[in-house]
Amino acid sequence: MSRTCSTSDVLVIGGGIIGLVTAWRAAQRGLRTAVVDPEPGGGAARVAAGMLAAVTELHYGEETLLGLNLVSARRYPGFVAELRDATGHDVGYRACGTLAVALDADDRAHLRELHALQTRCGLESEWLSGRECRRLEPMLAPGVRGGLRVDGDHQVDPRRLAAALVTACERAGVVFHRNVADRLSVVRERAAGVVLADSTELTADQVVLAAGSLSGRLGGVPEEVLPPVRPVKGQVLRLTVPPAYAPFLSRTVRAVVRGSQVYLVPRENGELVVGATSEELGWDTTVTAGGVYELLRDAHELVPGITELPLTETRAGLRPASPDNAPLLGPTALPGLLLATGHYRNGVLLTPVTGDVMAELLLTGVLPDEARPFTPRRFSPARAPQEQPA
């Protein structure tokens, strides 16, 4: 037998960092807000490395997304300061910079092309010789052929960020329903809440679907507004740098090795995150011997000393990918249902701007200018010309 809980102004489905920041910002604006998630603070943040890499993550054809990434990166220092003031949590934000390096002639040519693209986009990056790279990071392999120094690409610890956002939500009065959302409630052609796995019905004036890679699987959502989000598996390793080896790396180091991306993200607490595979394997989250081997092999070519470090954790997670690798932010064709999903590689980076955008939309009904290219309606065949992405 179903039972109905009290109505919220905003009901957020999904308690990952995107759902949490949306709920926190909405509650700060005076909206009665609730979150549905069996484990708030979990999800992809448990696996993500936390690179805030607007410049080194630039890909051809993603120049519009670059604009949103840069807006969010600029907001990060103020965002983490506000979060620390609200919760007392340090989220591991480090303005340490990033070094992207090449290990052979082909990689060097690719990195040169990336540097040219960055320059055309007005981004700051500095080309270094192999010797200059090793001077910055002495643990790099002798065969490094060159690299890009990007002082503006920083990092944060996603696990600590998620924990801080849970605390911030609790202190702002957000109500948590630690259960699974089974299906969306639609009343008179409007999203009206959600039914939980235990048949509890939650009602709300507005519903935000922010369930990451699971966003396209919620029952009750009309097919024409289901977000086109798919899971992309990523395997990640965590190692520990013993005090005798410190400092091991002073900044994030990344490279393309045999066509695969590999990155090493050093934390101040001695943890070293190595990732990540990119696998189109549906909902599989198995950590495989092959995945671990490939990451360690590629990382060893980049930084040979890594094989001396203790391996403390292996984990796999699912990135929420959209057809154009950009997020879906804003209202759907179903009144009352909004999306904040599909952030793919940039969920941690886009956390500040997503919270701001969604709170403004929930309060005023107006999608801020920076988010308009990312309306969910860009994937609708019937979208109006003015709704097409820029």
mmCIF file of C-alpha atoms in Angstrom:
data_model
loop_
_atom_site.group_PDB
_atom_site.id
_atom_site.type_symbol
_atom_site.label_atom_id
_atom_site.label_comp_id
_atom_site.label_asym_id
_atom_site.label_seq_id
_atom_site.Cartn_x
_atom_site.Cartn_y
_atom_site.Cartn_z
ATOM 1 C CA MET A 1 0.000 0.000 0.000
ATOM 2 C CA SER A 2 1.390 3.388 -0.996
ATOM 3 C CA ARG A 3 1.746 6.337 1.337
ATOM 4 C CA THR A 4 2.323 9.957 0.409
ATOM 5 C CA CYS A 5 4.928 12.176 2.046
ATOM 6 C CA SER A 6 4.779 15.943 2.256
ATOM 7 C CA THR A 7 5.213 18.071 -0.834
ATOM 8 C CA SER A 8 8.507 19.733 -1.711
ATOM 9 C CA ASP A 9 9.114 22.686 -3.971
ATOM 10 C CA VAL A 10 11.967 20.732 -5.582
ATOM 11 C CA LEU A 11 12.626 17.004 -5.645
ATOM 12 C CA VAL A 12 16.054 15.955 -6.906
ATOM 13 C CA ILE A 13 16.428 12.381 -8.119
ATOM 14 C CA GLY A 14 20.066 11.431 -7.635
ATOM 15 C CA GLY A 15 22.439 12.184 -4.773
ATOM 16 C CA GLY A 16 25.740 12.366 -6.627
ATOM 17 C CA ILE A 17 27.663 15.617 -6.696
ATOM 18 C CA ILE A 18 25.437 17.095 -9.423
ATOM 19 C CA GLY A 19 22.218 16.288 -7.586
ATOM 20 C CA LEU A 20 23.682 17.440 -4.276
ATOM 21 C CA VAL A 21 24.915 20.801 -5.565
ATOM 22 C CA THR A 22 21.550 21.369 -7.238
ATOM 23 C CA ALA A 23 19.732 20.631 -3.968
ATOM 24 C CA TRP A 24 22.092 22.783 -1.897
ATOM 25 C CA ARG A 25 21.787 25.791 -4.162
ATOM 26 C CA ALA A 26 18.001 25.404 -4.391
ATOM 27 C CA ALA A 27 17.670 25.228 -0.600
ATOM 28 C CA GLN A 28 19.879 28.309 -0.238
ATOM 29 C CA ARG A 29 17.416 30.165 -2.445
ATOM 30 C CA GLY A 30 14.575 29.332 -0.057
ATOM 31 C CA LEU A 31 13.061 26.374 -1.907
ATOM 32 C CA ARG A 32 11.875 23.369 0.115
ATOM 33 C CA THR A 33 14.122 20.685 -1.340
ATOM 34 C CA ALA A 34 14.399 16.911 -1.090
ATOM 35 C CA VAL A 35 16.837 14.377 -2.554
ATOM 36 C CA VAL A 36 16.109 10.743 -3.425
ATOM 37 C CA ASP A 37 19.130 8.444 -3.404
ATOM 38 C CA PRO A 38 19.900 5.223 -1.501
ATOM 39 C CA GLU A 39 23.456 6.412 -0.814
ATOM 40 C CA PRO A 40 23.892 10.201 -1.081
ATOM 41 C CA GLY A 41 27.447 11.157 -1.945
ATOM 42 C CA GLY A 42 28.085 7.925 -3.840
ATOM 43 C CA GLY A 43 27.965 7.409 -7.582
ATOM 44 C CA ALA A 44 30.666 8.407 -10.046
ATOM 45 C CA ALA A 45 32.344 10.695 -7.488
ATOM 46 C CA ARG A 46 33.649 7.590 -5.722
ATOM 47 C CA VAL A 47 35.724 6.809 -8.800
ATOM 48 C CA ALA A 48 36.496 10.206 -10.363
ATOM 49 C CA ALA A 49 40.020 11.611 -10.117
ATOM 50 C CA GLY A 50 38.830 15.199 -9.702
ATOM 51 C CA MET A 51 40.849 16.898 -12.435
ATOM 52 C CA LEU A 52 39.573 20.412 -13.123
ATOM 53 C CA ALA A 53 41.026 20.287 -16.606
ATOM 54 C CA ALA A 54 39.172 22.711 -18.849
ATOM 55 C CA VAL A 55 42.317 23.279 -20.951
ATOM 56 C CA THR A 56 43.956 19.851 -21.151
ATOM 57 C CA GLU A 57 40.570 18.107 -21.612
ATOM 58 C CA LEU A 58 39.780 20.215 -24.686
ATOM 59 C CA HIS A 59 38.729 18.096 -27.676
ATOM 60 C CA TYR A 60 38.032 19.090 -31.281
ATOM 61 C CA GLY A 61 34.373 19.966 -31.761
ATOM 62 C CA GLU A 62 33.835 20.749 -28.070
ATOM 63 C CA GLU A 63 34.543 24.474 -28.189
ATOM 64 C CA THR A 64 31.037 25.328 -26.928
ATOM 65 C CA LEU A 65 31.494 22.990 -23.978
ATOM 66 C CA LEU A 66 34.863 24.648 -23.339
ATOM 67 C CA GLY A 67 33.053 27.897 -22.601
ATOM 68 C CA LEU A 68 30.935 26.280 -19.884
ATOM 69 C CA ASN A 69 33.970 24.466 -18.473
ATOM 70 C CA LEU A 70 35.914 27.721 -18.196
ATOM 71 C CA VAL A 71 33.005 29.500 -16.493
ATOM 72 C CA SER A 72 32.845 26.729 -13.884
ATOM 73 C CA ALA A 73 36.633 26.593 -13.410
ATOM 74 C CA ARG A 74 36.675 30.319 -12.620
ATOM 75 C CA ARG A 75 33.998 29.812 -9.972
ATOM 76 C CA TYR A 76 35.824 26.970 -8.220
ATOM 77 C CA PRO A 77 37.939 28.955 -5.708
ATOM 78 C CA GLY A 78 34.915 30.878 -4.439
ATOM 79 C CA PHE A 79 32.775 27.759 -4.501
ATOM 80 C CA VAL A 80 35.123 25.681 -2.342
ATOM 81 C CA ALA A 81 35.631 28.593 0.053
ATOM 82 C CA GLU A 82 31.856 28.938 0.493
ATOM 83 C CA LEU A 83 31.489 25.191 0.958
ATOM 84 C CA ARG A 84 34.260 25.165 3.570
ATOM 85 C CA ASP A 85 32.612 28.034 5.445
ATOM 86 C CA ALA A 86 29.262 26.244 5.378
ATOM 87 C CA THR A 87 30.533 22.829 6.464
ATOM 88 C CA GLY A 88 34.063 23.058 7.857
ATOM 89 C CA HIS A 89 35.128 20.495 5.231
ATOM 90 C CA ASP A 90 38.338 20.814 3.233
ATOM 91 C CA VAL A 91 37.593 19.323 -0.205
ATOM 92 C CA GLY A 92 41.209 18.983 -1.307
ATOM 93 C CA TYR A 93 41.221 21.801 -3.832
ATOM 94 C CA ARG A 94 44.758 22.258 -5.190
ATOM 95 C CA ALA A 95 45.852 24.933 -7.660
ATOM 96 C CA CYS A 96 48.858 22.815 -8.585
ATOM 97 C CA GLY A 97 48.580 22.850 -12.382
ATOM 98 C CA THR A 98 48.804 20.053 -14.937
ATOM 99 C CA LEU A 99 51.562 18.739 -17.188
ATOM 100 C CA ALA A 100 50.534 16.858 -20.345
ATOM 101 C CA VAL A 101 53.464 15.003 -21.903
ATOM 102 C CA ALA A 102 54.322 12.994 -25.026
ATOM 103 C CA LEU A 103 56.295 9.766 -25.012
ATOM 104 C CA ASP A 104 56.914 9.299 -28.753
ATOM 105 C CA ALA A 105 56.921 11.255 -31.998
ATOM 106 C CA ASP A 106 53.250 10.561 -32.782
ATOM 107 C CA ASP A 107 52.155 11.658 -29.312
ATOM 108 C CA ARG A 108 54.332 14.745 -29.636
ATOM 109 C CA ALA A 109 52.640 15.667 -32.927
ATOM 110 C CA HIS A 110 49.220 15.146 -31.345
ATOM 111 C CA LEU A 111 50.177 17.330 -28.381
ATOM 112 C CA ARG A 112 51.423 20.031 -30.743
ATOM 113 C CA GLU A 113 48.035 19.999 -32.486
ATOM 114 C CA LEU A 114 46.298 20.277 -29.121
ATOM 115 C CA HIS A 115 48.521 23.225 -28.222
ATOM 116 C CA ALA A 116 47.581 24.935 -31.495
ATOM 117 C CA LEU A 117 43.870 24.368 -30.746
ATOM 118 C CA GLN A 118 44.304 25.745 -27.230
ATOM 119 C CA THR A 119 46.053 28.812 -28.639
ATOM 120 C CA ARG A 120 43.275 29.403 -31.192
ATOM 121 C CA CYS A 121 40.765 29.236 -28.333
ATOM 122 C CA GLY A 122 42.707 31.841 -26.352
ATOM 123 C CA LEU A 123 43.814 29.403 -23.655
ATOM 124 C CA GLU A 124 47.027 29.605 -21.674
ATOM 125 C CA SER A 125 49.426 26.684 -22.105
ATOM 126 C CA GLU A 126 53.195 26.581 -22.484
ATOM 127 C CA TRP A 127 55.125 24.162 -24.704
ATOM 128 C CA LEU A 128 58.080 22.540 -22.941
ATOM 129 C CA SER A 129 60.926 20.365 -24.169
ATOM 130 C CA GLY A 130 61.388 16.915 -22.680
ATOM 131 C CA ARG A 131 64.233 18.206 -20.553
ATOM 132 C CA GLU A 132 62.069 21.056 -19.222
ATOM 133 C CA CYS A 133 59.296 18.554 -18.373
ATOM 134 C CA ARG A 134 61.723 16.416 -16.384
ATOM 135 C CA ARG A 135 63.050 19.469 -14.607
ATOM 136 C CA LEU A 136 59.513 20.174 -13.379
ATOM 137 C CA GLU A 137 58.806 16.512 -12.562
ATOM 138 C CA PRO A 138 62.034 14.529 -12.020
ATOM 139 C CA MET A 139 60.158 11.199 -11.755
ATOM 140 C CA LEU A 140 59.145 11.343 -15.431
ATOM 141 C CA ALA A 141 60.612 8.761 -17.789
ATOM 142 C CA PRO A 142 63.777 9.778 -19.665
ATOM 143 C CA GLY A 143 61.974 9.206 -22.972
ATOM 144 C CA VAL A 144 59.486 12.069 -22.539
ATOM 145 C CA ARG A 145 59.650 14.048 -25.801
ATOM 146 C CA GLY A 146 57.876 17.250 -24.799
ATOM 147 C CA GLY A 147 54.827 18.539 -23.021
ATOM 148 C CA LEU A 148 52.314 21.237 -22.224
ATOM 149 C CA ARG A 149 52.394 23.080 -18.918
ATOM 150 C CA VAL A 150 48.925 24.293 -17.949
ATOM 151 C CA ASP A 151 49.002 26.135 -14.643
ATOM 152 C CA GLY A 152 45.259 26.847 -14.757
ATOM 153 C CA ASP A 153 44.109 23.200 -14.665
ATOM 154 C CA HIS A 154 43.695 22.279 -11.004
ATOM 155 C CA GLN A 155 42.244 19.406 -8.948
ATOM 156 C CA VAL A 156 39.824 18.590 -6.150
ATOM 157 C CA ASP A 157 39.107 15.393 -4.219
ATOM 158 C CA PRO A 158 35.647 14.253 -5.430
ATOM 159 C CA ARG A 159 35.013 12.030 -2.409
ATOM 160 C CA ARG A 160 35.624 14.875 -0.006
ATOM 161 C CA LEU A 161 33.610 17.183 -2.242
ATOM 162 C CA ALA A 162 30.652 14.796 -2.149
ATOM 163 C CA ALA A 163 30.856 14.447 1.634
ATOM 164 C CA ALA A 164 30.959 18.225 2.042
ATOM 165 C CA LEU A 165 27.934 18.655 -0.218
ATOM 166 C CA VAL A 166 25.948 16.114 1.836
ATOM 167 C CA THR A 167 26.738 18.119 4.980
ATOM 168 C CA ALA A 168 25.922 21.415 3.242
ATOM 169 C CA CYS A 169 22.554 20.037 2.134
ATOM 170 C CA GLU A 170 21.725 18.784 5.617
ATOM 171 C CA ARG A 171 22.568 22.144 7.166
ATOM 172 C CA ALA A 172 20.515 23.962 4.535
ATOM 173 C CA GLY A 173 17.442 21.872 5.409
ATOM 174 C CA VAL A 174 17.431 19.456 2.470
ATOM 175 C CA VAL A 175 15.446 16.296 3.252
ATOM 176 C CA PHE A 176 17.072 13.015 2.214
ATOM 177 C CA HIS A 177 15.015 9.991 1.188
ATOM 178 C CA ARG A 178 17.530 7.137 1.241
ATOM 179 C CA ASN A 179 15.681 4.892 -1.163
ATOM 180 C CA VAL A 180 15.529 4.019 -4.853
ATOM 181 C CA ALA A 181 13.359 6.095 -7.171
ATOM 182 C CA ASP A 182 11.175 3.584 -9.011
ATOM 183 C CA ARG A 183 9.132 5.781 -11.330
ATOM 184 C CA LEU A 184 8.184 9.339 -12.086
ATOM 185 C CA SER A 185 4.675 10.456 -11.190
ATOM 186 C CA VAL A 186 2.924 12.286 -14.030
ATOM 187 C CA VAL A 187 -0.397 13.980 -13.240
ATOM 188 C CA ARG A 188 -2.356 15.822 -15.929
ATOM 189 C CA GLU A 189 0.655 15.781 -18.265
ATOM 190 C CA ARG A 190 2.986 17.293 -15.674
ATOM 191 C CA ALA A 191 5.768 15.763 -13.560
ATOM 192 C CA ALA A 192 4.390 15.684 -10.039
ATOM 193 C CA GLY A 193 6.885 13.667 -7.998
ATOM 194 C CA VAL A 194 8.222 10.141 -7.752
ATOM 195 C CA VAL A 195 7.249 6.734 -6.407
ATOM 196 C CA LEU A 196 9.977 5.012 -4.388
ATOM 197 C CA ALA A 197 10.833 1.313 -4.421
ATOM 198 C CA ASP A 198 8.845 0.831 -1.171
ATOM 199 C CA SER A 199 5.784 2.422 -2.854
ATOM 200 C CA THR A 200 6.133 5.697 -0.939
ATOM 201 C CA GLU A 201 4.912 8.590 -3.094
ATOM 202 C CA LEU A 202 6.779 11.901 -2.932
ATOM 203 C CA THR A 203 5.189 14.954 -4.502
ATOM 204 C CA ALA A 204 6.876 18.116 -5.694
ATOM 205 C CA ASP A 205 6.246 21.219 -7.753
ATOM 206 C CA GLN A 206 9.404 20.579 -9.794
ATOM 207 C CA VAL A 207 11.437 17.393 -10.301
ATOM 208 C CA VAL A 208 15.122 17.410 -11.256
ATOM 209 C CA LEU A 209 16.470 14.209 -12.775
ATOM 210 C CA ALA A 210 20.162 14.137 -11.832
ATOM 211 C CA ALA A 211 20.826 10.419 -11.608
ATOM 212 C CA GLY A 212 23.994 10.289 -13.702
ATOM 213 C CA SER A 213 24.255 7.267 -15.983
ATOM 214 C CA LEU A 214 20.966 5.953 -14.540
ATOM 215 C CA SER A 215 19.029 9.022 -15.682
ATOM 216 C CA GLY A 216 17.682 7.301 -18.777
ATOM 217 C CA ARG A 217 16.323 4.318 -16.822
ATOM 218 C CA LEU A 218 13.758 5.959 -14.528
ATOM 219 C CA GLY A 219 10.336 4.433 -15.005
ATOM 220 C CA GLY A 220 7.357 6.569 -15.876
ATOM 221 C CA VAL A 221 9.295 9.132 -17.913
ATOM 222 C CA PRO A 222 7.675 9.609 -21.329
ATOM 223 C CA GLU A 223 9.938 8.175 -24.012
ATOM 224 C CA GLU A 224 10.216 11.470 -25.855
ATOM 225 C CA VAL A 225 11.823 13.189 -22.836
ATOM 226 C CA LEU A 226 14.030 10.335 -21.582
ATOM 227 C CA PRO A 227 17.572 11.717 -21.525
ATOM 228 C CA PRO A 228 19.886 10.063 -24.092
ATOM 229 C CA VAL A 229 22.524 9.201 -21.496
ATOM 230 C CA ARG A 230 24.615 6.031 -21.619
ATOM 231 C CA PRO A 231 27.171 4.561 -19.188
ATOM 232 C CA VAL A 232 30.878 4.593 -20.101
ATOM 233 C CA LYS A 233 32.948 2.414 -17.798
ATOM 234 C CA GLY A 234 36.132 3.736 -16.232
ATOM 235 C CA GLN A 235 38.582 1.741 -14.117
ATOM 236 C CA VAL A 236 40.782 3.677 -11.687
ATOM 237 C CA LEU A 237 43.615 2.738 -9.330
ATOM 238 C CA ARG A 238 44.724 4.339 -6.096
ATOM 239 C CA LEU A 239 48.249 4.005 -4.764
ATOM 240 C CA THR A 240 49.984 5.432 -1.705
ATOM 241 C CA VAL A 241 53.215 7.413 -1.805
ATOM 242 C CA PRO A 242 55.218 6.514 1.332
ATOM 243 C CA PRO A 243 56.963 9.436 3.056
ATOM 244 C CA ALA A 244 60.341 8.145 1.853
ATOM 245 C CA TYR A 245 59.222 8.659 -1.776
ATOM 246 C CA ALA A 246 57.740 12.128 -1.290
ATOM 247 C CA PRO A 247 57.524 14.377 -3.152
ATOM 248 C CA PHE A 248 56.680 11.926 -5.943
ATOM 249 C CA LEU A 249 54.793 14.279 -8.267
ATOM 250 C CA SER A 250 53.995 17.918 -7.600
ATOM 251 C CA ARG A 251 51.132 18.281 -10.100
ATOM 252 C CA THR A 252 48.751 16.237 -12.236
ATOM 253 C CA VAL A 253 50.599 14.470 -15.059
ATOM 254 C CA ARG A 254 48.817 13.055 -18.076
ATOM 255 C CA ALA A 255 49.697 11.533 -21.426
ATOM 256 C CA VAL A 256 48.436 9.492 -24.346
ATOM 257 C CA VAL A 257 50.161 6.094 -24.371
ATOM 258 C CA ARG A 258 49.462 3.863 -27.398
ATOM 259 C CA GLY A 259 46.295 5.828 -28.045
ATOM 260 C CA SER A 260 44.963 5.526 -24.479
ATOM 261 C CA GLN A 261 44.683 8.395 -22.026
ATOM 262 C CA VAL A 262 46.464 7.938 -18.704
ATOM 263 C CA TYR A 263 46.712 10.408 -15.849
ATOM 264 C CA LEU A 264 48.334 10.519 -12.422
ATOM 265 C CA VAL A 265 46.758 12.824 -9.840
ATOM 266 C CA PRO A 266 48.760 13.330 -6.614
ATOM 267 C CA ARG A 267 46.865 14.255 -3.462
ATOM 268 C CA GLU A 268 48.366 16.183 -0.566
ATOM 269 C CA ASN A 269 47.587 13.226 1.741
ATOM 270 C CA GLY A 270 49.952 10.937 -0.197
ATOM 271 C CA GLU A 271 47.327 9.244 -2.352
ATOM 272 C CA LEU A 272 48.059 8.897 -6.064
ATOM 273 C CA VAL A 273 45.098 8.327 -8.404
ATOM 274 C CA VAL A 274 45.829 6.597 -11.709
ATOM 275 C CA GLY A 275 43.209 6.378 -14.432
ATOM 276 C CA ALA A 276 41.279 5.785 -16.410
ATOM 277 C CA THR A 277 40.052 3.258 -18.897
ATOM 278 C CA SER A 278 37.172 4.183 -21.205
ATOM 279 C CA GLU A 279 35.016 1.179 -22.022
ATOM 280 C CA GLU A 280 31.641 0.949 -23.775
ATOM 281 C CA LEU A 281 30.425 -2.093 -21.856
ATOM 282 C CA GLY A 282 26.961 -1.103 -20.729
ATOM 283 C CA TRP A 283 26.338 -1.478 -17.010
ATOM 284 C CA ASP A 284 29.366 -3.635 -16.223
ATOM 285 C CA THR A 285 31.408 -2.310 -13.274
ATOM 286 C CA THR A 286 33.799 -5.238 -12.899
ATOM 287 C CA VAL A 287 37.397 -4.412 -12.109
ATOM 288 C CA THR A 288 39.394 -6.533 -14.545
ATOM 289 C CA ALA A 289 42.970 -7.771 -14.484
ATOM 290 C CA GLY A 290 43.371 -6.381 -17.989
ATOM 291 C CA GLY A 291 42.217 -2.932 -16.990
ATOM 292 C CA VAL A 292 44.532 -2.816 -13.982
ATOM 293 C CA TYR A 293 47.439 -4.133 -16.071
ATOM 294 C CA GLU A 294 46.933 -1.570 -18.837
ATOM 295 C CA LEU A 295 46.770 1.339 -16.406
ATOM 296 C CA LEU A 296 49.883 0.228 -14.532
ATOM 297 C CA ARG A 297 51.741 -0.503 -17.781
ATOM 298 C CA ASP A 298 50.962 2.926 -19.251
ATOM 299 C CA ALA A 299 51.643 4.722 -15.965
ATOM 300 C CA HIS A 300 54.982 2.884 -15.671
ATOM 301 C CA GLU A 301 56.032 4.109 -19.115
ATOM 302 C CA LEU A 302 55.207 7.629 -17.979
ATOM 303 C CA VAL A 303 56.629 7.435 -14.434
ATOM 304 C CA PRO A 304 58.741 4.255 -13.982
ATOM 305 C CA GLY A 305 58.928 4.598 -10.194
ATOM 306 C CA ILE A 306 55.207 4.002 -9.827
ATOM 307 C CA THR A 307 55.655 0.223 -9.660
ATOM 308 C CA GLU A 308 57.406 0.630 -6.285
ATOM 309 C CA LEU A 309 54.287 2.145 -4.667
ATOM 310 C CA PRO A 310 51.692 0.172 -2.689
ATOM 311 C CA LEU A 311 48.463 -0.434 -4.618
ATOM 312 C CA THR A 312 45.656 0.373 -2.177
ATOM 313 C CA GLU A 313 42.453 0.344 -4.235
ATOM 314 C CA THR A 314 40.990 -0.675 -7.578
ATOM 315 C CA ARG A 315 37.549 0.511 -8.592
ATOM 316 C CA ALA A 316 35.302 0.868 -11.634
ATOM 317 C CA GLY A 317 32.502 3.356 -12.196
ATOM 318 C CA LEU A 318 30.190 4.637 -14.899
ATOM 319 C CA ARG A 319 30.437 8.056 -16.513
ATOM 320 C CA PRO A 320 27.130 9.492 -17.796
ATOM 321 C CA ALA A 321 27.791 10.235 -21.475
ATOM 322 C CA SER A 322 25.496 12.125 -23.854
ATOM 323 C CA PRO A 323 25.593 11.950 -27.671
ATOM 324 C CA ASP A 324 27.721 15.125 -27.896
ATOM 325 C CA ASN A 325 29.688 14.606 -24.640
ATOM 326 C CA ALA A 326 28.047 17.703 -23.120
ATOM 327 C CA PRO A 327 25.590 17.926 -20.217
ATOM 328 C CA LEU A 328 21.829 18.207 -20.407
ATOM 329 C CA LEU A 329 20.792 21.187 -18.299
ATOM 330 C CA GLY A 330 17.312 22.630 -18.151
ATOM 331 C CA PRO A 331 13.617 21.935 -18.695
ATOM 332 C CA THR A 332 12.278 19.074 -20.774
ATOM 333 C CA ALA A 333 9.183 18.993 -22.951
ATOM 334 C CA LEU A 334 7.329 17.544 -19.927
ATOM 335 C CA PRO A 335 6.304 20.442 -17.661
ATOM 336 C CA GLY A 336 7.765 20.161 -14.182
ATOM 337 C CA LEU A 337 10.639 17.849 -15.207
ATOM 338 C CA LEU A 338 14.156 19.284 -15.469
ATOM 339 C CA LEU A 339 17.453 17.569 -16.240
ATOM 340 C CA ALA A 340 20.933 17.939 -14.784
ATOM 341 C CA THR A 341 22.791 14.963 -16.218
ATOM 342 C CA GLY A 342 25.098 13.745 -18.984
ATOM 343 C CA HIS A 343 28.228 15.489 -17.671
ATOM 344 C CA TYR A 344 30.477 12.625 -18.887
ATOM 345 C CA ARG A 345 34.154 13.541 -18.234
ATOM 346 C CA ASN A 346 33.370 16.907 -16.647
ATOM 347 C CA GLY A 347 30.983 16.284 -13.758
ATOM 348 C CA VAL A 348 33.406 17.408 -11.053
ATOM 349 C CA LEU A 349 34.580 20.418 -13.052
ATOM 350 C CA LEU A 350 31.012 21.518 -13.843
ATOM 351 C CA THR A 351 29.702 21.197 -10.292
ATOM 352 C CA PRO A 352 29.754 24.927 -9.404
ATOM 353 C CA VAL A 353 28.128 26.184 -12.604
ATOM 354 C CA THR A 354 25.544 23.391 -12.613
ATOM 355 C CA GLY A 355 24.404 24.306 -9.113
ATOM 356 C CA ASP A 356 24.105 27.974 -10.030
ATOM 357 C CA VAL A 357 22.291 27.287 -13.311
ATOM 358 C CA MET A 358 19.772 24.869 -11.839
ATOM 359 C CA ALA A 359 18.984 27.047 -8.816
ATOM 360 C CA GLU A 360 18.337 30.068 -11.018
ATOM 361 C CA LEU A 361 16.129 27.999 -13.313
ATOM 362 C CA LEU A 362 14.175 26.462 -10.433
ATOM 363 C CA LEU A 363 13.567 29.833 -8.829
ATOM 364 C CA THR A 364 12.825 31.992 -11.889
ATOM 365 C CA GLY A 365 12.010 29.589 -14.703
ATOM 366 C CA VAL A 366 14.759 31.185 -16.798
ATOM 367 C CA LEU A 367 17.746 29.174 -18.040
ATOM 368 C CA PRO A 368 20.906 31.314 -17.674
ATOM 369 C CA ASP A 369 22.698 32.266 -20.890
ATOM 370 C CA GLU A 370 25.756 30.078 -20.254
ATOM 371 C CA ALA A 371 23.567 26.963 -20.138
ATOM 372 C CA ARG A 372 21.349 27.606 -23.150
ATOM 373 C CA PRO A 373 23.498 25.607 -25.602
ATOM 374 C CA PHE A 374 23.002 22.605 -23.315
ATOM 375 C CA THR A 375 19.218 22.462 -23.149
ATOM 376 C CA PRO A 376 17.904 18.872 -23.271
ATOM 377 C CA ARG A 377 15.673 19.931 -26.136
ATOM 378 C CA ARG A 378 18.677 20.053 -28.482
ATOM 379 C CA PHE A 379 18.175 16.309 -28.954
ATOM 380 C CA SER A 380 14.478 16.618 -29.791
ATOM 381 C CA PRO A 381 13.607 16.283 -33.514
ATOM 382 C CA ALA A 382 10.857 18.857 -33.010
ATOM 383 C CA ARG A 383 13.050 21.516 -31.359
ATOM 384 C CA ALA A 384 12.513 25.074 -32.461
ATOM 385 C CA PRO A 385 15.342 26.760 -34.417
ATOM 386 C CA GLN A 386 16.187 29.076 -31.498
ATOM 387 C CA GLU A 387 16.689 26.029 -29.251
ATOM 388 C CA GLN A 388 19.466 24.546 -31.395
ATOM 389 C CA PRO A 389 22.908 24.451 -29.803
ATOM 390 C CA ALA A 390 25.221 27.336 -30.499
#
